[in-house]
CSV table of C-alpha atoms in Angstrom, one decimal:
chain,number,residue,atom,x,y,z
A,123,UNK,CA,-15.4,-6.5,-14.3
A,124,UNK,CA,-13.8,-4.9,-17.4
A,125,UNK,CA,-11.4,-1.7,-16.2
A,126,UNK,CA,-13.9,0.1,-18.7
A,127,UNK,CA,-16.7,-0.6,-16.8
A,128,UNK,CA,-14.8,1.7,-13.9
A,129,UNK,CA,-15.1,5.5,-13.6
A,130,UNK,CA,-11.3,6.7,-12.6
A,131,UNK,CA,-11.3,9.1,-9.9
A,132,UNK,CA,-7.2,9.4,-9.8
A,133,UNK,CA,-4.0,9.3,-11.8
A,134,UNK,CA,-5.4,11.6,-14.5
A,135,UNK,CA,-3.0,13.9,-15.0
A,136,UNK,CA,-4.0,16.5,-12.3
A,137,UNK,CA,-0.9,17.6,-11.0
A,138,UNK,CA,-0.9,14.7,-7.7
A,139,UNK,CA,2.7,14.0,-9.0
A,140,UNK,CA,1.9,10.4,-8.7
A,141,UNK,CA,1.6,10.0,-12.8
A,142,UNK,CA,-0.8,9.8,-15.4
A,143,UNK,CA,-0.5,6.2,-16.9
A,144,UNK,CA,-2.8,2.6,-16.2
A,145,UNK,CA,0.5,2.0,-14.1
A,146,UNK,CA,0.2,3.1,-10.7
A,147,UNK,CA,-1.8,3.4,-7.6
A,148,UNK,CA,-5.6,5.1,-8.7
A,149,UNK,CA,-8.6,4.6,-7.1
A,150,UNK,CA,-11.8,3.7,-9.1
A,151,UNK,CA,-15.3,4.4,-8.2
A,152,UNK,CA,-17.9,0.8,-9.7
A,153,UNK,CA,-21.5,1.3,-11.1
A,154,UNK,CA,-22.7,0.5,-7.7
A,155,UNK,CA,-20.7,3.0,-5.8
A,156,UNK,CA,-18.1,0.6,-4.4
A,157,UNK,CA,-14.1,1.4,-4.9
A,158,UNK,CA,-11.6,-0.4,-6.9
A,159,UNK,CA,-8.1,0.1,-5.5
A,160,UNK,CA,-5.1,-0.6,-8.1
A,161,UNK,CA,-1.6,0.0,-5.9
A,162,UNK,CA,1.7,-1.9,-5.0
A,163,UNK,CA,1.1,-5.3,-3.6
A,164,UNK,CA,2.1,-4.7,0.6
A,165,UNK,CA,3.5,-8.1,2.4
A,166,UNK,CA,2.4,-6.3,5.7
A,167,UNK,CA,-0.1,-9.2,6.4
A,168,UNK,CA,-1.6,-12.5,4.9
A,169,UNK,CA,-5.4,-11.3,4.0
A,170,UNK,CA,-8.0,-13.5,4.1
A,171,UNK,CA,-8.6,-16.2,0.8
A,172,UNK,CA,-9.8,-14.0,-1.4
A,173,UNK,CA,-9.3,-10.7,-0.5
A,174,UNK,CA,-5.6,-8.9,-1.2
A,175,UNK,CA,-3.7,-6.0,0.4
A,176,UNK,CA,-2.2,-3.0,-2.1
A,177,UNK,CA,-0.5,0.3,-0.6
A,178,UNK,CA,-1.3,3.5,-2.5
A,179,UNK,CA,-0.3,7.1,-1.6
A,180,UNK,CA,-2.0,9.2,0.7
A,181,UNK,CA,-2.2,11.7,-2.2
A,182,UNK,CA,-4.3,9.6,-4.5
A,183,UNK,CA,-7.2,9.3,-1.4
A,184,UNK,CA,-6.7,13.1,-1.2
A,185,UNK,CA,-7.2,13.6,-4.2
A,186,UNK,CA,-10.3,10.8,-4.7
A,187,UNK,CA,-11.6,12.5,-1.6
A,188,UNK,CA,-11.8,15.7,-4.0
A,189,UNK,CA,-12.9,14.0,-7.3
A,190,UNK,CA,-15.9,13.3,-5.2
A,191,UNK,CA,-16.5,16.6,-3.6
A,192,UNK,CA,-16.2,15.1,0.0
């Protein structure tokens, strides 16, 4: 899946103070209503094969939480 093919919820310049570039922690929303979570990779754990582990800011889920009228 193509970063294109995402809708963006975060990290657009809103005023989160978390910045406005393809750099840092967003959250992005698929076609078929699943997220996409781009963040720091977090050693907290070993995940399953597969699967990884990122840590974002609470202010980017506040403010998907809001993009999405929840």
């Amino acid at each position: 899946m193509a970063r294109e093919e995402l809708t963006r919820l975060t990290g657009n310049g809103n005023g989160n103070g978390e910045c406005g570039k393809d750099d840092c922690p967003n959250v992005y929303r698929t076609a078929n209503g699943s997220f996409v979570v781009q963040g720091a990779v977090s050693e907290a754990f070993t995940p399953p094969s597969g699967e990884g582990i990122v840590e974002i800011p609470e202010g980017v889920l506040r403010e998907a939480v809001r993009v999405l009228g929840w």
